[in-house]
Amino acid sequence: MLELRNINCGYDNIDVIKNISFKVKRGNMISIVGPNGCGKSTLLKAIAKLMKYKGDILLDSNNINKLSRKDISKKIALMTQTNDVYFSYTVYETISLGRYAYLKGPLSSLRKEDKDIINKAIETVELTDLKDKAINELSGGQLQRVFLARAFTQDPEVILLDEPTNHLDLKHQIDILNNLCDWAKNNNKIVICVLHDLNLANIFSNKVIMLKRGQIIGDGSPKSVFMEDKLKHVYDINIRKFMIEALEKWK
């Protein structure tokens, strides 16, 4: 289980996240939703221990503040919205970086086990035909799948994803979220996604955390969180009415 207890964090001594507490059971995928600027990305960075915070974050009852950076990289993978390309590595080389924390030294070679994990991740995100291509020649959607495969290759206990469906067409959005759900369920792991698309959050999430101004407004099943009054309070729009009207146009 991943558990957050009274987490506060932010920038320049101003808290963006305020007194956040929730639990995620293994085998589940949860979505964090809310309007721009409500603290979704900041919360992911805190869980990945990429920024200072007050409170406690525990993974299987172990406080992550007591873990080394290398141990955290084995347990928690983070895929952010911005993954800059600085070198023209191939798809295979980029994905293989997910195994770095498991090497015995900087000059160590990949073992057969490492290569098997890398190849499985490449196959999962449907990049086998592109594995020898330089990543600076890829489209935004292809690059997004490369970084997701790198997260899979880390074989962490928790994958954190900030808008993982960005740049992806509808087919690959569905495929990626199905893969994440299956990965969590079949391997008894945890997936936490920041999503703007409430339809995707509703379909694929076991649980939803809805934020407004750094505080939790809803925590529970999609059905219990996506209530008309809560959605209007958070987004200042009648989202349910809009969704129904949009659906009517497809009939």
C-alpha atoms as a PDB file:
ATOM      1  CA  MET A   1       0.000   0.000   0.000  1.00  0.00           C
ATOM      2  CA  LEU A   2       1.018   3.576  -0.689  1.00  0.00           C
ATOM      3  CA  GLU A   3      -0.110   6.011   1.987  1.00  0.00           C
ATOM      4  CA  LEU A   4       0.148   9.803   2.186  1.00  0.00           C
ATOM      5  CA  ARG A   5      -0.307  11.450   5.571  1.00  0.00           C
ATOM      6  CA  ASN A   6      -0.883  15.203   5.849  1.00  0.00           C
ATOM      7  CA  ILE A   7       1.337  16.200   2.914  1.00  0.00           C
ATOM      8  CA  ASN A   8       2.089  19.893   2.436  1.00  0.00           C
ATOM      9  CA  CYS A   9       4.510  21.219  -0.165  1.00  0.00           C
ATOM     10  CA  GLY A  10       5.022  24.015  -2.652  1.00  0.00           C
ATOM     11  CA  TYR A  11       7.408  26.666  -3.895  1.00  0.00           C
ATOM     12  CA  ASP A  12       9.041  29.721  -2.329  1.00  0.00           C
ATOM     13  CA  ASN A  13       7.623  28.817   1.098  1.00  0.00           C
ATOM     14  CA  ILE A  14       4.057  28.846  -0.238  1.00  0.00           C
ATOM     15  CA  ASP A  15       2.180  25.553  -0.023  1.00  0.00           C
ATOM     16  CA  VAL A  16       0.555  24.406  -3.260  1.00  0.00           C
ATOM     17  CA  ILE A  17      -0.491  21.071  -1.750  1.00  0.00           C
ATOM     18  CA  LYS A  18      -2.314  21.406   1.561  1.00  0.00           C
ATOM     19  CA  ASN A  19      -2.836  18.615   4.070  1.00  0.00           C
ATOM     20  CA  ILE A  20      -3.236  15.823   1.506  1.00  0.00           C
ATOM     21  CA  SER A  21      -3.915  12.325   2.871  1.00  0.00           C
ATOM     22  CA  PHE A  22      -5.020   9.204   0.997  1.00  0.00           C
ATOM     23  CA  LYS A  23      -4.210   5.521   0.514  1.00  0.00           C
ATOM     24  CA  VAL A  24      -3.762   3.395  -2.617  1.00  0.00           C
ATOM     25  CA  LYS A  25      -3.941  -0.384  -2.481  1.00  0.00           C
ATOM     26  CA  ARG A  26      -1.744  -2.580  -4.619  1.00  0.00           C
ATOM     27  CA  GLY A  27      -3.273  -3.790  -7.864  1.00  0.00           C
ATOM     28  CA  ASN A  28      -5.086  -0.485  -8.417  1.00  0.00           C
ATOM     29  CA  MET A  29      -4.850   2.424 -10.810  1.00  0.00           C
ATOM     30  CA  ILE A  30      -5.999   5.793  -9.509  1.00  0.00           C
ATOM     31  CA  SER A  31      -6.441   9.110 -11.280  1.00  0.00           C
ATOM     32  CA  ILE A  32      -5.739  12.570  -9.916  1.00  0.00           C
ATOM     33  CA  VAL A  33      -7.976  15.172 -11.544  1.00  0.00           C
ATOM     34  CA  GLY A  34      -8.687  18.870 -11.155  1.00  0.00           C
ATOM     35  CA  PRO A  35      -8.318  22.202 -12.955  1.00  0.00           C
ATOM     36  CA  ASN A  36      -4.988  23.669 -14.029  1.00  0.00           C
ATOM     37  CA  GLY A  37      -2.866  24.901 -11.147  1.00  0.00           C
ATOM     38  CA  CYS A  38      -4.560  22.831  -8.450  1.00  0.00           C
ATOM     39  CA  GLY A  39      -1.328  20.986  -7.528  1.00  0.00           C
ATOM     40  CA  LYS A  40      -1.590  17.695  -9.425  1.00  0.00           C
ATOM     41  CA  SER A  41       1.960  17.719 -10.834  1.00  0.00           C
ATOM     42  CA  THR A  42       3.386  19.021  -7.562  1.00  0.00           C
ATOM     43  CA  LEU A  43       1.798  16.110  -5.729  1.00  0.00           C
ATOM     44  CA  LEU A  44       3.435  13.582  -8.073  1.00  0.00           C
ATOM     45  CA  LYS A  45       6.847  15.205  -7.548  1.00  0.00           C
ATOM     46  CA  ALA A  46       6.409  14.935  -3.783  1.00  0.00           C
ATOM     47  CA  ILE A  47       5.540  11.218  -4.023  1.00  0.00           C
ATOM     48  CA  ALA A  48       8.648  10.696  -6.184  1.00  0.00           C
ATOM     49  CA  LYS A  49      10.687  12.588  -3.554  1.00  0.00           C
ATOM     50  CA  LEU A  50      11.748  15.191  -6.109  1.00  0.00           C
ATOM     51  CA  MET A  51      10.785  18.062  -3.837  1.00  0.00           C
ATOM     52  CA  LYS A  52      10.694  18.705  -0.115  1.00  0.00           C
ATOM     53  CA  TYR A  53       7.427  18.191   1.730  1.00  0.00           C
ATOM     54  CA  LYS A  54       5.999  18.098   5.229  1.00  0.00           C
ATOM     55  CA  GLY A  55       4.167  14.981   6.340  1.00  0.00           C
ATOM     56  CA  ASP A  56       4.795  11.296   5.657  1.00  0.00           C
ATOM     57  CA  ILE A  57       4.726   9.156   2.520  1.00  0.00           C
ATOM     58  CA  LEU A  58       4.860   5.423   3.180  1.00  0.00           C
ATOM     59  CA  LEU A  59       5.238   2.531   0.758  1.00  0.00           C
ATOM     60  CA  ASP A  60       4.388  -0.793   2.398  1.00  0.00           C
ATOM     61  CA  SER A  61       4.751   0.968   5.782  1.00  0.00           C
ATOM     62  CA  ASN A  62       8.284   2.180   4.938  1.00  0.00           C
ATOM     63  CA  ASN A  63       8.826   5.942   4.971  1.00  0.00           C
ATOM     64  CA  ILE A  64      10.335   6.926   1.597  1.00  0.00           C
ATOM     65  CA  ASN A  65      12.346   9.678   3.291  1.00  0.00           C
ATOM     66  CA  LYS A  66      14.564   6.925   4.699  1.00  0.00           C
ATOM     67  CA  LEU A  67      15.292   5.466   1.257  1.00  0.00           C
ATOM     68  CA  SER A  68      18.306   6.368  -0.892  1.00  0.00           C
ATOM     69  CA  ARG A  69      17.800   7.932  -4.317  1.00  0.00           C
ATOM     70  CA  LYS A  70      18.841   4.631  -5.938  1.00  0.00           C
ATOM     71  CA  ASP A  71      16.374   2.613  -3.869  1.00  0.00           C
ATOM     72  CA  ILE A  72      13.583   5.057  -4.691  1.00  0.00           C
ATOM     73  CA  SER A  73      14.354   4.698  -8.421  1.00  0.00           C
ATOM     74  CA  LYS A  74      13.785   0.950  -8.041  1.00  0.00           C
ATOM     75  CA  LYS A  75      10.453   1.460  -6.295  1.00  0.00           C
ATOM     76  CA  ILE A  76       8.951   4.574  -7.927  1.00  0.00           C
ATOM     77  CA  ALA A  77       8.997   5.613 -11.599  1.00  0.00           C
ATOM     78  CA  LEU A  78       7.847   9.064 -12.694  1.00  0.00           C
ATOM     79  CA  MET A  79       6.858  10.037 -16.235  1.00  0.00           C
ATOM     80  CA  THR A  80       6.405  13.803 -16.499  1.00  0.00           C
ATOM     81  CA  GLN A  81       4.707  15.968 -19.124  1.00  0.00           C
ATOM     82  CA  THR A  82       8.066  17.281 -20.373  1.00  0.00           C
ATOM     83  CA  ASN A  83      10.680  14.727 -21.356  1.00  0.00           C
ATOM     84  CA  ASP A  84      13.340  16.712 -23.197  1.00  0.00           C
ATOM     85  CA  VAL A  85      15.511  14.965 -25.785  1.00  0.00           C
ATOM     86  CA  TYR A  86      19.154  15.929 -25.319  1.00  0.00           C
ATOM     87  CA  PHE A  87      20.868  13.070 -27.149  1.00  0.00           C
ATOM     88  CA  SER A  88      19.978  11.067 -30.246  1.00  0.00           C
ATOM     89  CA  TYR A  89      19.800   7.731 -28.431  1.00  0.00           C
ATOM     90  CA  THR A  90      17.895   4.950 -30.113  1.00  0.00           C
ATOM     91  CA  VAL A  91      14.531   3.816 -28.802  1.00  0.00           C
ATOM     92  CA  TYR A  92      16.183   0.686 -27.363  1.00  0.00           C
ATOM     93  CA  GLU A  93      18.980   2.640 -25.667  1.00  0.00           C
ATOM     94  CA  THR A  94      16.549   5.136 -24.137  1.00  0.00           C
ATOM     95  CA  ILE A  95      14.271   2.429 -22.751  1.00  0.00           C
ATOM     96  CA  SER A  96      17.249   0.455 -21.429  1.00  0.00           C
ATOM     97  CA  LEU A  97      18.096   3.420 -19.140  1.00  0.00           C
ATOM     98  CA  GLY A  98      15.263   2.161 -16.942  1.00  0.00           C
ATOM     99  CA  ARG A  99      17.549  -0.685 -15.859  1.00  0.00           C
ATOM    100  CA  TYR A 100      20.370   1.646 -14.732  1.00  0.00           C
ATOM    101  CA  ALA A 101      19.537   1.382 -11.018  1.00  0.00           C
ATOM    102  CA  TYR A 102      19.892  -2.406 -11.225  1.00  0.00           C
ATOM    103  CA  LEU A 103      23.418  -2.426 -12.702  1.00  0.00           C
ATOM    104  CA  LYS A 104      26.283  -3.195 -10.350  1.00  0.00           C
ATOM    105  CA  GLY A 105      28.397  -0.346 -11.675  1.00  0.00           C
ATOM    106  CA  PRO A 106      28.586   2.303 -14.447  1.00  0.00           C
ATOM    107  CA  LEU A 107      30.553  -0.066 -16.686  1.00  0.00           C
ATOM    108  CA  SER A 108      28.334  -3.083 -16.084  1.00  0.00           C
ATOM    109  CA  SER A 109      26.613  -4.732 -19.027  1.00  0.00           C
ATOM    110  CA  LEU A 110      22.937  -5.562 -19.312  1.00  0.00           C
ATOM    111  CA  ARG A 111      22.129  -9.107 -18.231  1.00  0.00           C
ATOM    112  CA  LYS A 112      19.805 -11.424 -20.117  1.00  0.00           C
ATOM    113  CA  GLU A 113      17.121 -10.659 -17.503  1.00  0.00           C
ATOM    114  CA  ASP A 114      17.507  -6.923 -18.186  1.00  0.00           C
ATOM    115  CA  LYS A 115      17.256  -7.422 -21.946  1.00  0.00           C
ATOM    116  CA  ASP A 116      14.153  -9.581 -21.588  1.00  0.00           C
ATOM    117  CA  ILE A 117      12.468  -6.864 -19.493  1.00  0.00           C
ATOM    118  CA  ILE A 118      13.437  -4.184 -22.034  1.00  0.00           C
ATOM    119  CA  ASN A 119      12.142  -6.177 -25.001  1.00  0.00           C
ATOM    120  CA  LYS A 120       8.875  -6.939 -23.228  1.00  0.00           C
ATOM    121  CA  ALA A 121       8.336  -3.219 -22.508  1.00  0.00           C
ATOM    122  CA  ILE A 122       9.068  -2.330 -26.138  1.00  0.00           C
ATOM    123  CA  GLU A 123       6.556  -4.916 -27.302  1.00  0.00           C
ATOM    124  CA  THR A 124       3.934  -3.704 -24.802  1.00  0.00           C
ATOM    125  CA  VAL A 125       3.954  -0.150 -26.185  1.00  0.00           C
ATOM    126  CA  GLU A 126       4.128  -1.385 -29.805  1.00  0.00           C
ATOM    127  CA  LEU A 127       7.551   0.033 -30.683  1.00  0.00           C
ATOM    128  CA  THR A 128       9.307  -3.134 -31.858  1.00  0.00           C
ATOM    129  CA  ASP A 129       9.623  -1.867 -35.442  1.00  0.00           C
ATOM    130  CA  LEU A 130      11.157   1.392 -34.214  1.00  0.00           C
ATOM    131  CA  LYS A 131      13.572   0.092 -31.571  1.00  0.00           C
ATOM    132  CA  ASP A 132      16.694   1.036 -33.594  1.00  0.00           C
ATOM    133  CA  LYS A 133      15.428   4.488 -34.587  1.00  0.00           C
ATOM    134  CA  ALA A 134      16.841   7.649 -32.986  1.00  0.00           C
ATOM    135  CA  ILE A 135      14.385   9.209 -30.573  1.00  0.00           C
ATOM    136  CA  ASN A 136      14.907  12.700 -32.026  1.00  0.00           C
ATOM    137  CA  GLU A 137      13.262  11.391 -35.204  1.00  0.00           C
ATOM    138  CA  LEU A 138      10.061  10.269 -33.468  1.00  0.00           C
ATOM    139  CA  SER A 139       6.675  11.941 -33.300  1.00  0.00           C
ATOM    140  CA  GLY A 140       5.415  13.271 -29.973  1.00  0.00           C
ATOM    141  CA  GLY A 141       3.132  10.258 -29.536  1.00  0.00           C
ATOM    142  CA  GLN A 142       5.894   7.766 -30.286  1.00  0.00           C
ATOM    143  CA  LEU A 143       8.210   9.529 -27.865  1.00  0.00           C
ATOM    144  CA  GLN A 144       5.537   9.397 -25.166  1.00  0.00           C
ATOM    145  CA  ARG A 145       5.383   5.617 -25.588  1.00  0.00           C
ATOM    146  CA  VAL A 146       9.184   5.383 -25.354  1.00  0.00           C
ATOM    147  CA  PHE A 147       9.204   7.080 -21.952  1.00  0.00           C
ATOM    148  CA  LEU A 148       6.329   4.917 -20.759  1.00  0.00           C
ATOM    149  CA  ALA A 149       8.273   1.803 -21.782  1.00  0.00           C
ATOM    150  CA  ARG A 150      11.268   3.138 -19.844  1.00  0.00           C
ATOM    151  CA  ALA A 151       9.032   3.402 -16.765  1.00  0.00           C
ATOM    152  CA  PHE A 152       7.865  -0.199 -17.243  1.00  0.00           C
ATOM    153  CA  THR A 153      11.516  -1.265 -17.589  1.00  0.00           C
ATOM    154  CA  GLN A 154      12.331   0.126 -14.143  1.00  0.00           C
ATOM    155  CA  ASP A 155       9.979  -2.561 -12.765  1.00  0.00           C
ATOM    156  CA  PRO A 156       8.962  -0.261  -9.891  1.00  0.00           C
ATOM    157  CA  GLU A 157       6.298  -0.791  -7.259  1.00  0.00           C
ATOM    158  CA  VAL A 158       4.626   2.497  -8.230  1.00  0.00           C
ATOM    159  CA  ILE A 159       4.377   4.293 -11.581  1.00  0.00           C
ATOM    160  CA  LEU A 160       3.477   7.996 -11.480  1.00  0.00           C
ATOM    161  CA  LEU A 161       2.334   9.537 -14.757  1.00  0.00           C
ATOM    162  CA  ASP A 162       1.613  13.176 -15.510  1.00  0.00           C
ATOM    163  CA  GLU A 163      -0.789  13.296 -18.469  1.00  0.00           C
ATOM    164  CA  PRO A 164       0.423  10.015 -20.056  1.00  0.00           C
ATOM    165  CA  THR A 165      -2.075  10.309 -22.930  1.00  0.00           C
ATOM    166  CA  ASN A 166      -0.635  13.617 -24.193  1.00  0.00           C
ATOM    167  CA  HIS A 167       0.230  13.488 -27.916  1.00  0.00           C
ATOM    168  CA  LEU A 168      -1.407  10.070 -28.324  1.00  0.00           C
ATOM    169  CA  ASP A 169      -4.214   9.287 -30.752  1.00  0.00           C
ATOM    170  CA  LEU A 170      -7.374   7.735 -29.317  1.00  0.00           C
ATOM    171  CA  LYS A 171      -6.326   4.137 -30.035  1.00  0.00           C
ATOM    172  CA  HIS A 172      -3.014   4.530 -28.241  1.00  0.00           C
ATOM    173  CA  GLN A 173      -4.631   6.417 -25.345  1.00  0.00           C
ATOM    174  CA  ILE A 174      -6.897   3.430 -24.748  1.00  0.00           C
ATOM    175  CA  ASP A 175      -4.085   0.916 -25.313  1.00  0.00           C
ATOM    176  CA  ILE A 176      -1.720   2.669 -22.898  1.00  0.00           C
ATOM    177  CA  LEU A 177      -4.309   2.961 -20.123  1.00  0.00           C
ATOM    178  CA  ASN A 178      -5.335  -0.666 -20.616  1.00  0.00           C
ATOM    179  CA  ASN A 179      -1.665  -1.644 -20.349  1.00  0.00           C
ATOM    180  CA  LEU A 180      -1.273   0.360 -17.153  1.00  0.00           C
ATOM    181  CA  CYS A 181      -4.385  -1.222 -15.608  1.00  0.00           C
ATOM    182  CA  ASP A 182      -3.188  -4.708 -16.552  1.00  0.00           C
ATOM    183  CA  TRP A 183       0.328  -3.986 -15.267  1.00  0.00           C
ATOM    184  CA  ALA A 184      -1.019  -2.883 -11.877  1.00  0.00           C
ATOM    185  CA  LYS A 185      -3.505  -5.749 -11.538  1.00  0.00           C
ATOM    186  CA  ASN A 186      -1.330  -8.593 -12.856  1.00  0.00           C
ATOM    187  CA  ASN A 187       1.822  -7.558 -10.975  1.00  0.00           C
ATOM    188  CA  ASN A 188       0.177  -6.282  -7.771  1.00  0.00           C
ATOM    189  CA  LYS A 189       1.601  -2.799  -8.389  1.00  0.00           C
ATOM    190  CA  ILE A 190       0.255   0.762  -8.142  1.00  0.00           C
ATOM    191  CA  VAL A 191      -0.384   3.283 -10.929  1.00  0.00           C
ATOM    192  CA  ILE A 192      -1.181   6.947 -10.247  1.00  0.00           C
ATOM    193  CA  CYS A 193      -2.126   9.064 -13.278  1.00  0.00           C
ATOM    194  CA  VAL A 194      -2.786  12.761 -13.573  1.00  0.00           C
ATOM    195  CA  LEU A 195      -5.536  13.009 -16.194  1.00  0.00           C
ATOM    196  CA  HIS A 196      -7.484  15.936 -17.624  1.00  0.00           C
ATOM    197  CA  ASP A 197      -9.861  13.721 -19.593  1.00  0.00           C
ATOM    198  CA  LEU A 198     -12.577  12.819 -17.095  1.00  0.00           C
ATOM    199  CA  ASN A 199     -13.987  10.200 -19.476  1.00  0.00           C
ATOM    200  CA  LEU A 200     -10.709   8.273 -19.356  1.00  0.00           C
ATOM    201  CA  ALA A 201     -10.470   8.701 -15.576  1.00  0.00           C
ATOM    202  CA  ASN A 202     -14.040   7.426 -15.204  1.00  0.00           C
ATOM    203  CA  ILE A 203     -13.461   4.354 -17.380  1.00  0.00           C
ATOM    204  CA  PHE A 204     -10.014   3.209 -16.244  1.00  0.00           C
ATOM    205  CA  SER A 205      -9.656   4.254 -12.592  1.00  0.00           C
ATOM    206  CA  ASN A 206     -10.361   2.146  -9.523  1.00  0.00           C
ATOM    207  CA  LYS A 207     -10.249   5.361  -7.524  1.00  0.00           C
ATOM    208  CA  VAL A 208     -10.225   9.119  -8.192  1.00  0.00           C
ATOM    209  CA  ILE A 209      -8.644  11.926  -6.185  1.00  0.00           C
ATOM    210  CA  MET A 210     -10.142  15.301  -7.178  1.00  0.00           C
ATOM    211  CA  LEU A 211      -8.253  18.440  -6.194  1.00  0.00           C
ATOM    212  CA  LYS A 212      -9.085  22.112  -6.042  1.00  0.00           C
ATOM    213  CA  ARG A 213      -6.546  24.713  -4.893  1.00  0.00           C
ATOM    214  CA  GLY A 214      -4.299  22.041  -3.448  1.00  0.00           C
ATOM    215  CA  GLN A 215      -6.963  20.340  -1.346  1.00  0.00           C
ATOM    216  CA  ILE A 216      -8.917  17.110  -1.790  1.00  0.00           C
ATOM    217  CA  ILE A 217     -12.539  17.680  -2.797  1.00  0.00           C
ATOM    218  CA  GLY A 218     -13.309  14.054  -3.652  1.00  0.00           C
ATOM    219  CA  ASP A 219     -11.668  10.720  -2.807  1.00  0.00           C
ATOM    220  CA  GLY A 220     -13.310   7.456  -3.837  1.00  0.00           C
ATOM    221  CA  SER A 221     -14.760   5.540  -6.772  1.00  0.00           C
ATOM    222  CA  PRO A 222     -15.295   7.512  -9.998  1.00  0.00           C
ATOM    223  CA  LYS A 223     -19.056   7.278  -9.476  1.00  0.00           C
ATOM    224  CA  SER A 224     -18.856   8.754  -5.968  1.00  0.00           C
ATOM    225  CA  VAL A 225     -16.429  11.533  -6.931  1.00  0.00           C
ATOM    226  CA  PHE A 226     -17.922  12.590 -10.254  1.00  0.00           C
ATOM    227  CA  MET A 227     -21.134  13.876  -8.728  1.00  0.00           C
ATOM    228  CA  GLU A 228     -22.736  16.824 -10.500  1.00  0.00           C
ATOM    229  CA  ASP A 229     -22.417  19.195  -7.541  1.00  0.00           C
ATOM    230  CA  LYS A 230     -18.738  18.338  -6.911  1.00  0.00           C
ATOM    231  CA  LEU A 231     -17.821  18.718 -10.582  1.00  0.00           C
ATOM    232  CA  LYS A 232     -19.517  22.100 -10.821  1.00  0.00           C
ATOM    233  CA  HIS A 233     -17.793  23.242  -7.615  1.00  0.00           C
ATOM    234  CA  VAL A 234     -14.356  22.225  -8.908  1.00  0.00           C
ATOM    235  CA  TYR A 235     -14.617  23.106 -12.606  1.00  0.00           C
ATOM    236  CA  ASP A 236     -17.259  25.869 -12.470  1.00  0.00           C
ATOM    237  CA  ILE A 237     -19.178  24.201 -15.300  1.00  0.00           C
ATOM    238  CA  ASN A 238     -21.956  21.621 -15.536  1.00  0.00           C
ATOM    239  CA  ILE A 239     -19.741  18.861 -16.902  1.00  0.00           C
ATOM    240  CA  ARG A 240     -22.347  16.096 -16.683  1.00  0.00           C
ATOM    241  CA  LYS A 241     -24.785  18.157 -18.795  1.00  0.00           C
ATOM    242  CA  PHE A 242     -22.047  18.893 -21.327  1.00  0.00           C
ATOM    243  CA  MET A 243     -21.079  15.197 -21.567  1.00  0.00           C
ATOM    244  CA  ILE A 244     -24.670  14.109 -22.130  1.00  0.00           C
ATOM    245  CA  GLU A 245     -25.201  16.754 -24.810  1.00  0.00           C
ATOM    246  CA  ALA A 246     -21.955  15.729 -26.514  1.00  0.00           C
ATOM    247  CA  LEU A 247     -23.028  12.077 -26.486  1.00  0.00           C
ATOM    248  CA  GLU A 248     -26.319  12.969 -28.139  1.00  0.00           C
ATOM    249  CA  LYS A 249     -24.426  14.292 -31.156  1.00  0.00           C
ATOM    250  CA  TRP A 250     -23.002  10.820 -31.787  1.00  0.00           C
ATOM    251  CA  LYS A 251     -26.444   9.233 -32.090  1.00  0.00           C
END
